[in-house]
């Protein structure tokens, strides 16, 4: 595997872990949340520098449905992450209090709240759309050998079970209310154990990653059958 590819995978993994940490505000507190946000911003820049080739290809070639889906998702995620980071800097009390962004705290808080949850959801979908890359890596580690039928069934059952748990957490935690600002404040259960907090966040990420993976598969099958291209 090329060094740049390895660096890209490490960067993406670090960004995913940091996003989970940032969503666990009840565990980290304000100061750590801000510094982790800065770390994610740095990795965000590195991620785009490592993917300049993809950025240069935008506007070139044909745009079948699968590519349209991926491009729209990337654009939405980019806008959400930028808004989240700018609003976070505007509210900073520990890491960057000296930066005066002309944005009121109340407005910045609402932007940060909504975009934080949208970034989490869109990142999970983005992972799912690219899950074939991880499957290919798994095959390489197995010297090109496919999993046994029992192994595939076990993995699918496990993924489905985690996704179901994620759906339960998604509903219980009123995720939709935060996405669409039906409420202006997030409820954090500070008595919940850190392990449970991260387990719930991971399950919700698996839920939307699985949805993204299935959506990509359905789109490709539709195209092959003569659907919209």
CSV table of C-alpha atoms in Angstrom, one decimal:
chain,number,residue,atom,x,y,z
A,1,UNK,CA,0.0,0.0,0.0
A,2,UNK,CA,1.3,3.4,-0.9
A,3,UNK,CA,2.5,5.8,1.8
A,4,UNK,CA,0.0,8.4,0.8
A,5,UNK,CA,-2.9,5.9,1.0
A,6,UNK,CA,-1.8,4.8,4.4
A,7,UNK,CA,-1.6,8.5,5.6
A,8,UNK,CA,-5.1,9.1,4.1
A,9,UNK,CA,-6.6,6.1,6.0
A,10,UNK,CA,-4.9,7.2,9.3
A,11,UNK,CA,-6.2,10.7,8.8
A,12,UNK,CA,-9.7,9.5,8.1
A,13,UNK,CA,-9.7,7.2,11.1
A,14,UNK,CA,-8.4,10.0,13.4
A,15,UNK,CA,-11.1,12.3,12.1
A,16,UNK,CA,-13.8,9.7,12.9
A,17,UNK,CA,-12.5,9.1,16.4
A,18,UNK,CA,-12.3,12.8,17.1
A,19,UNK,CA,-15.8,13.4,15.8
A,20,UNK,CA,-17.1,10.8,18.3
A,21,UNK,CA,-15.1,12.5,21.1
A,22,UNK,CA,-16.5,15.9,20.1
A,23,UNK,CA,-20.1,14.5,20.2
A,24,UNK,CA,-19.4,13.2,23.8
A,25,UNK,CA,-19.5,16.7,25.3
A,26,UNK,CA,-20.8,15.4,28.6
A,27,UNK,CA,-17.6,13.3,29.0
A,28,UNK,CA,-15.0,15.8,27.8
A,29,UNK,CA,-16.3,19.2,29.0
A,30,UNK,CA,-15.8,22.6,27.3
A,31,UNK,CA,-12.0,23.0,27.3
A,32,UNK,CA,-11.2,19.5,25.9
A,33,UNK,CA,-14.1,19.9,23.4
A,34,UNK,CA,-12.5,23.1,22.0
A,35,UNK,CA,-9.0,21.6,21.7
A,36,UNK,CA,-10.3,18.5,20.0
A,37,UNK,CA,-12.3,20.7,17.7
A,38,UNK,CA,-9.0,22.5,16.6
A,39,UNK,CA,-7.4,19.1,16.1
A,40,UNK,CA,-10.3,18.0,13.9
A,41,UNK,CA,-10.0,21.3,11.9
A,42,UNK,CA,-6.3,20.6,11.2
A,43,UNK,CA,-7.1,17.0,10.1
A,44,UNK,CA,-9.9,18.4,8.0
A,45,UNK,CA,-7.4,20.5,6.1
A,46,UNK,CA,-5.0,17.6,5.8
A,47,UNK,CA,-7.8,15.4,4.5
A,48,UNK,CA,-8.6,17.8,1.7
A,49,UNK,CA,-4.9,18.2,0.8
A,50,UNK,CA,-4.6,14.4,0.5
A,51,UNK,CA,-7.6,14.3,-1.7
A,52,UNK,CA,-6.7,17.1,-4.1
A,53,UNK,CA,-6.8,14.7,-7.0
A,54,UNK,CA,-10.5,14.1,-6.3
A,55,UNK,CA,-11.2,17.8,-6.0
A,56,UNK,CA,-9.5,18.5,-9.3
A,57,UNK,CA,-11.7,16.0,-11.0
A,58,UNK,CA,-14.9,17.8,-10.0
A,59,UNK,CA,-16.6,19.1,-13.1
A,60,UNK,CA,-14.8,16.6,-15.3
A,61,UNK,CA,-16.3,13.5,-16.9
A,62,UNK,CA,-19.8,12.1,-16.7
A,63,UNK,CA,-21.9,12.3,-13.6
A,64,UNK,CA,-23.9,9.1,-13.1
A,65,UNK,CA,-26.3,8.9,-10.2
A,66,UNK,CA,-23.7,7.3,-7.8
A,67,UNK,CA,-21.2,10.1,-8.4
A,68,UNK,CA,-24.0,12.8,-8.0
A,69,UNK,CA,-24.9,11.2,-4.7
A,70,UNK,CA,-21.3,11.2,-3.5
A,71,UNK,CA,-20.6,14.7,-4.7
A,72,UNK,CA,-23.7,16.2,-3.1
A,73,UNK,CA,-22.9,14.5,0.2
A,74,UNK,CA,-19.3,15.8,0.2
A,75,UNK,CA,-20.5,19.3,-0.5
A,76,UNK,CA,-23.1,19.2,2.3
A,77,UNK,CA,-20.6,17.8,4.7
A,78,UNK,CA,-18.0,20.4,3.8
A,79,UNK,CA,-20.4,23.3,4.4
A,80,UNK,CA,-21.6,21.8,7.6
A,81,UNK,CA,-18.1,21.3,8.9
A,82,UNK,CA,-17.0,24.8,8.0
A,83,UNK,CA,-20.1,26.3,9.7
A,84,UNK,CA,-19.5,24.1,12.7
A,85,UNK,CA,-15.9,25.2,13.0
A,86,UNK,CA,-16.5,28.9,12.5
A,87,UNK,CA,-19.3,28.9,15.1
A,88,UNK,CA,-17.1,27.0,17.5
A,89,UNK,CA,-14.4,29.6,17.2
A,90,UNK,CA,-16.9,32.3,17.8
A,91,UNK,CA,-17.9,30.7,21.1
A,92,UNK,CA,-14.4,29.7,22.2
A,93,UNK,CA,-13.6,30.5,25.8
A,94,UNK,CA,-10.4,28.4,26.3
A,95,UNK,CA,-8.5,27.6,23.0
A,96,UNK,CA,-9.1,30.7,20.8
A,97,UNK,CA,-10.8,33.4,22.9
A,98,UNK,CA,-8.7,36.1,21.2
A,99,UNK,CA,-10.3,35.5,17.8
A,100,UNK,CA,-13.2,37.9,17.4
A,101,UNK,CA,-15.5,36.6,14.8
A,102,UNK,CA,-18.5,38.9,14.1
A,103,UNK,CA,-21.1,36.4,15.2
A,104,UNK,CA,-23.3,36.6,18.3
A,105,UNK,CA,-22.9,33.9,20.8
A,106,UNK,CA,-26.6,32.9,20.6
A,107,UNK,CA,-26.5,32.6,16.8
A,108,UNK,CA,-23.2,30.7,16.9
A,109,UNK,CA,-24.6,28.3,19.5
A,110,UNK,CA,-27.6,27.4,17.3
A,111,UNK,CA,-25.4,27.0,14.2
A,112,UNK,CA,-22.9,24.9,16.2
A,113,UNK,CA,-25.7,22.7,17.6
A,114,UNK,CA,-27.4,21.9,14.3
A,115,UNK,CA,-24.2,21.6,12.2
A,116,UNK,CA,-22.6,19.4,14.9
A,117,UNK,CA,-25.3,16.8,14.5
A,118,UNK,CA,-25.5,17.2,10.7
A,119,UNK,CA,-21.7,16.7,10.5
A,120,UNK,CA,-22.0,13.5,12.5
A,121,UNK,CA,-24.8,12.1,10.4
A,122,UNK,CA,-23.3,13.1,7.1
A,123,UNK,CA,-19.9,11.8,8.1
A,124,UNK,CA,-21.5,8.4,8.9
A,125,UNK,CA,-23.2,8.3,5.6
A,126,UNK,CA,-19.9,9.3,3.9
A,127,UNK,CA,-18.2,6.3,5.6
A,128,UNK,CA,-20.9,4.0,4.4
A,129,UNK,CA,-20.6,5.2,0.8
A,130,UNK,CA,-16.9,4.3,0.9
A,131,UNK,CA,-17.2,1.1,2.9
A,132,UNK,CA,-16.2,-0.9,-0.2
A,133,UNK,CA,-12.7,0.5,0.4
A,134,UNK,CA,-12.6,-1.1,3.8
A,135,UNK,CA,-14.0,-4.4,2.4
A,136,UNK,CA,-11.2,-4.4,-0.2
A,137,UNK,CA,-8.6,-3.8,2.6
A,138,UNK,CA,-10.1,-6.8,4.5
A,139,UNK,CA,-9.7,-9.0,1.4
A,140,UNK,CA,-6.1,-8.0,1.0
A,141,UNK,CA,-5.4,-8.9,4.6
A,142,UNK,CA,-6.9,-12.3,3.8
A,143,UNK,CA,-4.8,-12.7,0.7
A,144,UNK,CA,-7.8,-12.2,-1.6
A,145,UNK,CA,-9.8,-14.9,0.0
A,146,UNK,CA,-13.5,-14.3,0.6
A,147,UNK,CA,-15.2,-14.8,4.0
A,148,UNK,CA,-17.0,-18.1,4.5
A,149,UNK,CA,-20.8,-18.0,4.2
A,150,UNK,CA,-21.1,-18.3,8.0
A,151,UNK,CA,-18.6,-15.5,8.5
A,152,UNK,CA,-20.6,-13.2,6.2
A,153,UNK,CA,-23.9,-14.0,7.9
A,154,UNK,CA,-22.3,-13.4,11.3
A,155,UNK,CA,-21.0,-10.0,10.3
A,156,UNK,CA,-24.3,-9.0,8.8
A,157,UNK,CA,-26.2,-10.0,11.8
A,158,UNK,CA,-23.8,-8.1,14.1
A,159,UNK,CA,-24.0,-5.0,11.9
A,160,UNK,CA,-27.8,-5.2,11.9
A,161,UNK,CA,-28.0,-5.6,15.7
A,162,UNK,CA,-25.7,-2.7,16.3
A,163,UNK,CA,-27.7,-0.6,13.8
A,164,UNK,CA,-30.9,-1.4,15.5
A,165,UNK,CA,-29.4,-0.3,18.8
A,166,UNK,CA,-28.2,2.8,17.1
A,167,UNK,CA,-31.8,3.5,15.8
A,168,UNK,CA,-33.1,3.1,19.4
A,169,UNK,CA,-30.5,5.6,20.6
A,170,UNK,CA,-31.2,8.0,17.7
A,171,UNK,CA,-34.9,8.1,18.7
A,172,UNK,CA,-34.4,8.2,22.5
A,173,UNK,CA,-31.9,11.1,22.2
A,174,UNK,CA,-34.2,13.2,20.0
A,175,UNK,CA,-31.5,13.5,17.3
A,176,UNK,CA,-34.0,14.9,14.8
A,177,UNK,CA,-34.8,17.8,17.1
A,178,UNK,CA,-31.2,18.9,17.2
A,179,UNK,CA,-30.8,18.5,13.4
A,180,UNK,CA,-33.7,20.8,12.7
A,181,UNK,CA,-33.4,23.0,15.8
A,182,UNK,CA,-36.8,22.0,17.2
A,183,UNK,CA,-35.0,22.6,20.6
A,184,UNK,CA,-32.3,25.1,21.2
A,185,UNK,CA,-30.5,23.2,24.0
A,186,UNK,CA,-29.0,19.7,24.1
A,187,UNK,CA,-29.8,17.5,27.0
A,188,UNK,CA,-26.7,15.7,28.4
A,189,UNK,CA,-27.0,13.0,30.9
A,190,UNK,CA,-23.8,13.6,33.0
A,191,UNK,CA,-24.5,10.5,35.1
A,192,UNK,CA,-24.2,8.2,32.1
A,193,UNK,CA,-20.9,6.3,32.0
A,194,UNK,CA,-18.4,7.4,29.3
A,195,UNK,CA,-18.3,3.8,28.0
A,196,UNK,CA,-22.1,3.9,27.4
A,197,UNK,CA,-21.9,7.4,25.8
A,198,UNK,CA,-19.3,6.2,23.3
A,199,UNK,CA,-21.2,2.9,22.7
A,200,UNK,CA,-24.3,4.8,21.8
A,201,UNK,CA,-22.5,7.3,19.5
A,202,UNK,CA,-20.7,4.4,17.8
A,203,UNK,CA,-24.0,2.5,17.3
A,204,UNK,CA,-25.6,5.6,15.8
A,205,UNK,CA,-22.6,6.0,13.5
A,206,UNK,CA,-22.9,2.4,12.4
A,207,UNK,CA,-26.6,2.9,11.7
A,208,UNK,CA,-26.1,5.7,9.2
A,209,UNK,CA,-22.9,4.1,7.8
A,210,UNK,CA,-24.9,1.0,7.0
A,211,UNK,CA,-27.7,3.2,5.5
A,212,UNK,CA,-25.0,4.8,3.3
A,213,UNK,CA,-23.6,1.5,2.3
A,214,UNK,CA,-27.0,0.1,1.3
A,215,UNK,CA,-27.9,3.3,-0.5
A,216,UNK,CA,-24.8,3.1,-2.6
A,217,UNK,CA,-25.5,-0.6,-3.4
A,218,UNK,CA,-29.1,0.1,-4.4
A,219,UNK,CA,-28.0,3.1,-6.6
A,220,UNK,CA,-25.4,1.0,-8.4
A,221,UNK,CA,-27.9,-1.9,-9.0
A,222,UNK,CA,-30.5,0.6,-10.3
A,223,UNK,CA,-28.0,2.0,-12.7
A,224,UNK,CA,-27.0,-1.4,-14.0
A,225,UNK,CA,-30.7,-2.2,-14.6
A,226,UNK,CA,-31.1,0.8,-16.9
A,227,UNK,CA,-32.3,3.3,-14.3
A,228,UNK,CA,-31.3,7.0,-14.2
A,229,UNK,CA,-27.6,7.6,-15.0
